[in-house]
Tab-separated table of C-alpha atoms in Angstrom:
chain	number	residue	atom	x	y	z
A	10	UNK	CA	11.138	-14.696	-39.227
A	11	UNK	CA	9.172	-16.515	-36.580
A	12	UNK	CA	5.781	-15.347	-35.580
A	13	UNK	CA	4.536	-15.106	-31.982
A	14	UNK	CA	4.169	-18.484	-30.274
A	15	UNK	CA	0.683	-19.738	-29.718
A	16	UNK	CA	-0.368	-20.086	-25.986
A	17	UNK	CA	-0.883	-23.833	-26.444
A	18	UNK	CA	2.563	-24.197	-27.794
A	19	UNK	CA	4.071	-22.248	-24.890
A	20	UNK	CA	2.252	-24.411	-22.339
A	21	UNK	CA	3.293	-27.612	-24.087
A	22	UNK	CA	6.898	-26.537	-24.185
A	23	UNK	CA	6.805	-25.612	-20.545
A	24	UNK	CA	5.292	-28.976	-19.523
A	25	UNK	CA	7.818	-30.891	-21.583
A	26	UNK	CA	10.745	-29.273	-19.767
A	27	UNK	CA	9.468	-30.301	-16.338
A	28	UNK	CA	10.832	-33.281	-14.373
A	29	UNK	CA	8.799	-36.474	-14.223
A	30	UNK	CA	7.475	-35.896	-10.718
A	31	UNK	CA	6.097	-32.447	-11.731
A	32	UNK	CA	4.500	-33.999	-14.837
A	33	UNK	CA	2.866	-36.684	-12.635
A	34	UNK	CA	1.563	-33.994	-10.280
A	35	UNK	CA	0.228	-31.923	-13.277
A	36	UNK	CA	-1.512	-35.110	-14.599
A	37	UNK	CA	-3.179	-35.697	-11.224
A	38	UNK	CA	-4.398	-32.044	-10.980
A	39	UNK	CA	-5.653	-32.111	-14.611
A	40	UNK	CA	-7.538	-35.283	-13.866
A	41	UNK	CA	-9.072	-33.829	-10.720
A	42	UNK	CA	-10.026	-30.661	-12.615
A	43	UNK	CA	-11.653	-32.751	-15.321
A	44	UNK	CA	-13.669	-34.618	-12.657
A	45	UNK	CA	-14.894	-31.369	-11.185
A	46	UNK	CA	-15.827	-30.130	-14.685
A	47	UNK	CA	-17.688	-33.321	-15.476
A	48	UNK	CA	-19.583	-33.219	-12.144
A	49	UNK	CA	-20.981	-29.684	-12.983
A	50	UNK	CA	-22.049	-30.506	-16.574
A	51	UNK	CA	-23.255	-34.165	-16.194
A	52	UNK	CA	-26.267	-34.553	-13.916
A	53	UNK	CA	-27.117	-38.226	-14.612
A	54	UNK	CA	-24.006	-40.351	-13.974
A	55	UNK	CA	-25.374	-43.145	-16.062
A	56	UNK	CA	-24.649	-40.870	-19.015
A	57	UNK	CA	-21.015	-41.192	-18.240
A	58	UNK	CA	-21.214	-44.963	-18.520
A	59	UNK	CA	-23.027	-44.711	-21.829
A	60	UNK	CA	-20.443	-42.239	-23.003
A	61	UNK	CA	-17.684	-44.665	-22.044
A	62	UNK	CA	-19.332	-47.482	-23.999
A	63	UNK	CA	-19.723	-45.129	-26.973
A	64	UNK	CA	-16.025	-44.275	-26.788
A	65	UNK	CA	-15.105	-47.925	-26.754
A	66	UNK	CA	-17.484	-48.617	-29.665
A	67	UNK	CA	-16.030	-45.694	-31.601
A	68	UNK	CA	-12.506	-47.266	-31.098
A	69	UNK	CA	-13.749	-50.650	-32.374
A	70	UNK	CA	-15.341	-48.795	-35.312
A	71	UNK	CA	-11.961	-47.429	-36.165
A	72	UNK	CA	-10.459	-50.928	-36.028
A	73	UNK	CA	-13.270	-52.270	-38.341
A	74	UNK	CA	-12.600	-49.414	-40.825
A	75	UNK	CA	-8.888	-50.291	-40.775
A	76	UNK	CA	-9.478	-54.022	-41.357
A	77	UNK	CA	-12.080	-53.595	-44.079
A	78	UNK	CA	-10.571	-50.614	-45.964
A	79	UNK	CA	-6.859	-50.924	-45.343
A	80	UNK	CA	-6.973	-54.786	-45.549
A	81	UNK	CA	-4.239	-55.167	-42.875
A	82	UNK	CA	-4.182	-56.004	-39.184
A	83	UNK	CA	-0.566	-54.981	-38.735
A	84	UNK	CA	0.009	-53.476	-35.277
A	85	UNK	CA	-3.087	-55.070	-33.763
A	86	UNK	CA	-2.918	-57.525	-30.920
A	87	UNK	CA	-5.151	-60.514	-31.334
A	88	UNK	CA	-4.562	-61.467	-27.676
A	89	UNK	CA	-5.946	-58.069	-26.496
A	90	UNK	CA	-9.068	-58.645	-28.579
A	91	UNK	CA	-9.385	-62.213	-27.208
A	92	UNK	CA	-9.215	-60.845	-23.642
A	93	UNK	CA	-11.737	-58.155	-24.545
A	94	UNK	CA	-14.144	-60.699	-25.973
A	95	UNK	CA	-13.687	-62.951	-22.935
A	96	UNK	CA	-14.513	-60.299	-20.339
A	97	UNK	CA	-17.380	-58.931	-22.490
A	98	UNK	CA	-18.854	-62.444	-22.872
A	99	UNK	CA	-18.665	-63.068	-19.074
A	100	UNK	CA	-20.055	-59.574	-18.260
A	101	UNK	CA	-22.917	-60.194	-20.761
A	102	UNK	CA	-23.775	-63.501	-19.036
A	103	UNK	CA	-23.792	-61.793	-15.638
A	104	UNK	CA	-25.840	-58.938	-17.064
A	105	UNK	CA	-28.516	-61.388	-18.243
A	106	UNK	CA	-28.782	-63.282	-14.927
A	107	UNK	CA	-28.175	-60.386	-12.577
A	108	UNK	CA	-29.317	-57.036	-14.003
A	109	UNK	CA	-30.815	-56.900	-17.487
A	110	UNK	CA	-30.741	-53.272	-18.592
A	111	UNK	CA	-29.370	-50.856	-21.283
A	112	UNK	CA	-25.857	-51.965	-20.430
A	113	UNK	CA	-26.781	-55.438	-21.677
A	114	UNK	CA	-27.619	-54.066	-25.150
A	115	UNK	CA	-24.413	-51.973	-25.191
A	116	UNK	CA	-22.289	-54.920	-24.203
A	117	UNK	CA	-23.929	-57.186	-26.809
A	118	UNK	CA	-23.168	-54.739	-29.574
A	119	UNK	CA	-19.555	-54.287	-28.395
A	120	UNK	CA	-19.015	-58.095	-28.140
A	121	UNK	CA	-20.345	-58.630	-31.657
A	122	UNK	CA	-18.026	-55.955	-33.094
A	123	UNK	CA	-15.019	-57.471	-31.220
A	124	UNK	CA	-15.861	-60.912	-32.458
A	125	UNK	CA	-15.860	-59.528	-36.038
A	126	UNK	CA	-12.406	-57.973	-35.433
A	127	UNK	CA	-11.159	-61.357	-34.065
A	128	UNK	CA	-12.556	-63.134	-37.141
A	129	UNK	CA	-10.898	-60.707	-39.545
A	130	UNK	CA	-7.499	-60.924	-37.756
A	131	UNK	CA	-7.563	-64.745	-37.295
A	132	UNK	CA	-8.819	-65.760	-40.774
A	133	UNK	CA	-9.183	-63.038	-43.371
A	134	UNK	CA	-5.983	-60.972	-42.725
A	135	UNK	CA	-3.853	-63.661	-41.014
A	136	UNK	CA	-0.904	-62.932	-43.330
A	137	UNK	CA	-0.509	-59.415	-41.959
A	138	UNK	CA	-0.812	-60.427	-38.350
A	139	UNK	CA	2.420	-59.805	-36.354
A	140	UNK	CA	2.192	-63.143	-34.455
A	141	UNK	CA	5.892	-63.080	-33.484
A	142	UNK	CA	5.432	-59.628	-31.801
A	143	UNK	CA	2.138	-60.457	-30.085
A	144	UNK	CA	3.935	-62.637	-27.527
A	145	UNK	CA	2.191	-61.670	-24.237
A	146	UNK	CA	1.367	-64.742	-22.310
A	147	UNK	CA	-2.368	-64.578	-21.511
A	148	UNK	CA	-2.131	-66.860	-18.479
A	149	UNK	CA	-0.116	-64.075	-16.802
A	150	UNK	CA	-3.387	-62.105	-16.509
A	151	UNK	CA	-6.154	-64.603	-16.841
A	152	UNK	CA	-5.053	-66.893	-13.958
A	153	UNK	CA	-4.297	-64.103	-11.452
A	154	UNK	CA	-7.666	-62.504	-12.284
A	155	UNK	CA	-9.490	-65.819	-11.790
A	156	UNK	CA	-7.750	-66.405	-8.467
A	157	UNK	CA	-8.454	-62.886	-7.311
A	158	UNK	CA	-12.077	-63.325	-8.277
A	159	UNK	CA	-12.244	-66.485	-6.107
A	160	UNK	CA	-10.914	-64.526	-3.124
A	161	UNK	CA	-12.581	-61.148	-3.548
A	162	UNK	CA	-16.082	-60.928	-5.112
A	163	UNK	CA	-19.415	-59.304	-4.343
A	164	UNK	CA	-21.170	-60.283	-1.136
A	165	UNK	CA	-24.688	-60.006	-2.579
A	166	UNK	CA	-27.534	-62.470	-2.643
A	167	UNK	CA	-26.813	-63.747	-6.096
A	168	UNK	CA	-25.453	-67.242	-6.883
A	169	UNK	CA	-21.784	-67.692	-5.940
A	170	UNK	CA	-20.796	-68.567	-9.524
A	171	UNK	CA	-22.378	-65.433	-10.864
A	172	UNK	CA	-20.655	-63.327	-8.237
A	173	UNK	CA	-17.250	-64.791	-8.979
A	174	UNK	CA	-17.836	-64.393	-12.679
A	175	UNK	CA	-18.715	-60.671	-12.257
A	176	UNK	CA	-15.556	-60.095	-10.255
A	177	UNK	CA	-13.490	-61.956	-12.908
A	178	UNK	CA	-14.741	-59.767	-15.768
A	179	UNK	CA	-14.068	-56.583	-13.706
A	180	UNK	CA	-10.465	-57.632	-13.020
A	181	UNK	CA	-9.804	-58.924	-16.540
A	182	UNK	CA	-11.102	-55.750	-18.112
A	183	UNK	CA	-8.596	-53.738	-16.178
A	184	UNK	CA	-5.616	-55.478	-17.783
A	185	UNK	CA	-7.017	-56.531	-21.134
A	186	UNK	CA	-5.060	-53.787	-23.076
A	187	UNK	CA	-1.645	-55.078	-21.788
A	188	UNK	CA	-0.972	-57.373	-24.765
A	189	UNK	CA	-1.685	-54.431	-27.157
A	190	UNK	CA	0.781	-52.202	-25.330
A	191	UNK	CA	3.349	-55.042	-25.290
A	192	UNK	CA	3.017	-55.434	-29.044
A	193	UNK	CA	3.662	-51.744	-29.568
A	194	UNK	CA	6.817	-51.969	-27.379
A	195	UNK	CA	7.968	-54.976	-29.382
A	196	UNK	CA	7.511	-53.445	-32.752
A	197	UNK	CA	8.566	-49.924	-31.809
A	198	UNK	CA	5.761	-48.669	-34.039
A	199	UNK	CA	2.113	-47.718	-33.761
A	200	UNK	CA	-0.115	-47.637	-36.790
A	201	UNK	CA	-2.296	-44.472	-36.727
A	202	UNK	CA	-5.618	-46.455	-36.662
A	203	UNK	CA	-4.365	-48.515	-33.780
A	204	UNK	CA	-3.273	-45.343	-31.936
A	205	UNK	CA	-6.773	-43.882	-32.358
A	206	UNK	CA	-8.245	-47.129	-31.036
A	207	UNK	CA	-6.041	-47.171	-27.899
A	208	UNK	CA	-6.724	-43.524	-27.272
A	209	UNK	CA	-10.404	-44.222	-27.455
A	210	UNK	CA	-9.939	-46.960	-24.884
A	211	UNK	CA	-8.206	-44.461	-22.626
A	212	UNK	CA	-11.066	-42.013	-23.011
A	213	UNK	CA	-13.579	-44.775	-22.250
A	214	UNK	CA	-11.628	-45.797	-19.119
A	215	UNK	CA	-11.464	-42.220	-17.878
A	216	UNK	CA	-15.190	-41.711	-18.267
A	217	UNK	CA	-15.900	-45.033	-16.620
A	218	UNK	CA	-13.568	-44.220	-13.750
A	219	UNK	CA	-15.237	-40.773	-13.444
A	220	UNK	CA	-18.660	-42.500	-13.383
A	221	UNK	CA	-17.631	-44.583	-10.336
A	222	UNK	CA	-15.760	-41.891	-8.466
A	223	UNK	CA	-18.550	-39.281	-8.826
A	224	UNK	CA	-21.184	-41.736	-7.710
A	225	UNK	CA	-19.170	-42.549	-4.600
A	226	UNK	CA	-18.721	-38.814	-3.841
A	227	UNK	CA	-22.323	-37.921	-4.505
A	228	UNK	CA	-23.665	-40.814	-2.264
A	229	UNK	CA	-21.097	-39.954	0.334
A	230	UNK	CA	-19.820	-43.500	0.256
A	231	UNK	CA	-23.155	-45.254	0.465
A	232	UNK	CA	-22.565	-46.744	-3.025
A	233	UNK	CA	-19.660	-48.690	-1.601
A	234	UNK	CA	-21.905	-50.458	0.885
A	235	UNK	CA	-24.575	-51.028	-1.854
A	236	UNK	CA	-21.927	-52.962	-3.807
A	237	UNK	CA	-21.378	-55.262	-0.853
A	238	UNK	CA	-19.055	-55.534	2.107
A	239	UNK	CA	-15.449	-56.442	2.557
A	240	UNK	CA	-12.780	-55.574	0.007
A	241	UNK	CA	-14.979	-55.916	-3.111
A	242	UNK	CA	-16.092	-52.211	-3.321
A	243	UNK	CA	-12.519	-51.051	-3.007
A	244	UNK	CA	-11.359	-53.470	-5.628
A	245	UNK	CA	-13.967	-52.240	-8.068
A	246	UNK	CA	-12.620	-48.627	-7.793
A	247	UNK	CA	-9.031	-49.870	-7.811
A	248	UNK	CA	-9.612	-51.779	-11.035
A	249	UNK	CA	-10.990	-48.708	-12.735
A	250	UNK	CA	-8.098	-46.583	-11.500
A	251	UNK	CA	-5.486	-49.240	-12.512
A	252	UNK	CA	-6.835	-49.471	-16.038
A	253	UNK	CA	-7.043	-45.672	-16.415
A	254	UNK	CA	-3.399	-45.273	-15.358
A	255	UNK	CA	-2.278	-48.108	-17.660
A	256	UNK	CA	-3.575	-46.110	-20.626
A	257	UNK	CA	-2.771	-42.656	-19.296
A	258	UNK	CA	0.870	-42.723	-20.379
A	259	UNK	CA	-0.008	-43.660	-23.959
A	260	UNK	CA	-2.840	-41.071	-24.050
A	261	UNK	CA	-0.441	-38.327	-22.799
A	262	UNK	CA	2.040	-38.958	-25.661
A	263	UNK	CA	-0.774	-39.375	-28.169
A	264	UNK	CA	-2.226	-35.940	-27.334
A	265	UNK	CA	1.321	-34.452	-27.149
A	266	UNK	CA	2.127	-35.772	-30.620
A	267	UNK	CA	-1.099	-34.508	-32.132
A	268	UNK	CA	-0.348	-31.032	-30.591
A	269	UNK	CA	3.184	-31.149	-31.994
A	270	UNK	CA	1.957	-32.070	-35.477
A	271	UNK	CA	-0.640	-29.295	-35.393
A	272	UNK	CA	1.967	-26.732	-34.366
A	273	UNK	CA	4.396	-27.886	-36.955
A	274	UNK	CA	1.735	-27.661	-39.709
A	275	UNK	CA	0.678	-24.120	-38.694
A	276	UNK	CA	4.387	-22.965	-38.463
A	277	UNK	CA	5.482	-24.875	-41.526
A	278	UNK	CA	8.181	-26.731	-39.607
A	279	UNK	CA	9.064	-30.263	-40.636
A	280	UNK	CA	9.511	-32.959	-37.977
A	281	UNK	CA	12.841	-34.700	-38.637
A	282	UNK	CA	13.042	-37.209	-35.810
A	283	UNK	CA	11.913	-38.364	-32.443
A	284	UNK	CA	12.622	-36.337	-29.337
A	285	UNK	CA	14.673	-37.979	-26.566
A	286	UNK	CA	11.891	-38.369	-24.009
A	287	UNK	CA	11.591	-40.621	-21.005
A	288	UNK	CA	8.948	-42.964	-22.317
A	289	UNK	CA	7.126	-43.310	-25.661
A	290	UNK	CA	8.108	-40.994	-28.519
A	291	UNK	CA	5.686	-40.903	-31.413
A	292	UNK	CA	7.110	-39.714	-34.674
A	293	UNK	CA	5.045	-39.641	-37.876
A	294	UNK	CA	6.522	-41.321	-40.838
A	295	UNK	CA	6.074	-43.822	-43.690
A	296	UNK	CA	7.692	-47.265	-43.316
A	297	UNK	CA	7.368	-50.681	-44.901
A	298	UNK	CA	5.945	-53.532	-42.816
A	299	UNK	CA	5.467	-56.915	-44.425
A	300	UNK	CA	5.474	-55.283	-47.884
A	301	UNK	CA	2.717	-52.820	-46.967
A	302	UNK	CA	3.358	-49.087	-47.521
A	303	UNK	CA	1.241	-47.748	-44.646
A	304	UNK	CA	1.730	-44.811	-42.319
A	305	UNK	CA	3.075	-45.647	-38.821
A	306	UNK	CA	4.013	-43.794	-35.702
A	307	UNK	CA	7.395	-45.008	-34.513
A	308	UNK	CA	7.916	-45.590	-30.832
A	309	UNK	CA	11.145	-45.340	-28.940
A	310	UNK	CA	10.969	-46.971	-25.596
A	311	UNK	CA	13.839	-45.502	-23.445
């Protein structure tokens, strides 16, 4: 005999039955509500940026644990890590020559951790790297970002090379996760540690986006003119929003799967297969990949 449904389960079931447009509307409303909540509890907006960097660092920490303890890099995109190291290196250079502050220290720590991840994938754990699945062409994002940076960059008093470099790292950061998402689509699986890492990136992007949006609102738009004139201020906000939306879909199904698993554990129900959903379906299971018996979440891209 089934017990009474938990309120969270009722809400989840109701959302799941809604059409895509309603889900998108609910996502926007939830995001706006989260911004309002953050605005009331966070008085110093720089704390949001620090929290975003901390979430990113936590995600990289999960990767380092996976690489050192599990001894496998299966499911990780080396190309995404290369893009991350590239935009961090450029941003670190700009930070040194334009605005040396606490962000410089945070970026240095994140870059060093990312370089360690790249070293482990490229040399120590090369045999477990899914090179055939990590087939996203980097020039598809690097060249457009470079071209866009030449056209739209800050109109400040700094050297033109530094201004273009700053714009380049902003644009590149917005799309740096695309190779990782492409690898997930190619393999149809997501290793749990990789899922935690991508979710941490999503949280970091939301906090960073909230940092910019709330600053614009609180300064009543004066921040946009402080960033310069022309299209650059709008492109900064657009880059933050684009990166947030790129990760939003994965984060939605990540949270949904975690809720489903929690409900199944509490009600002693066994998950027997993926649900026929519109986008990603995460289903916990044990599979064999390159001879490694490790847990993966399977993805069905419909």
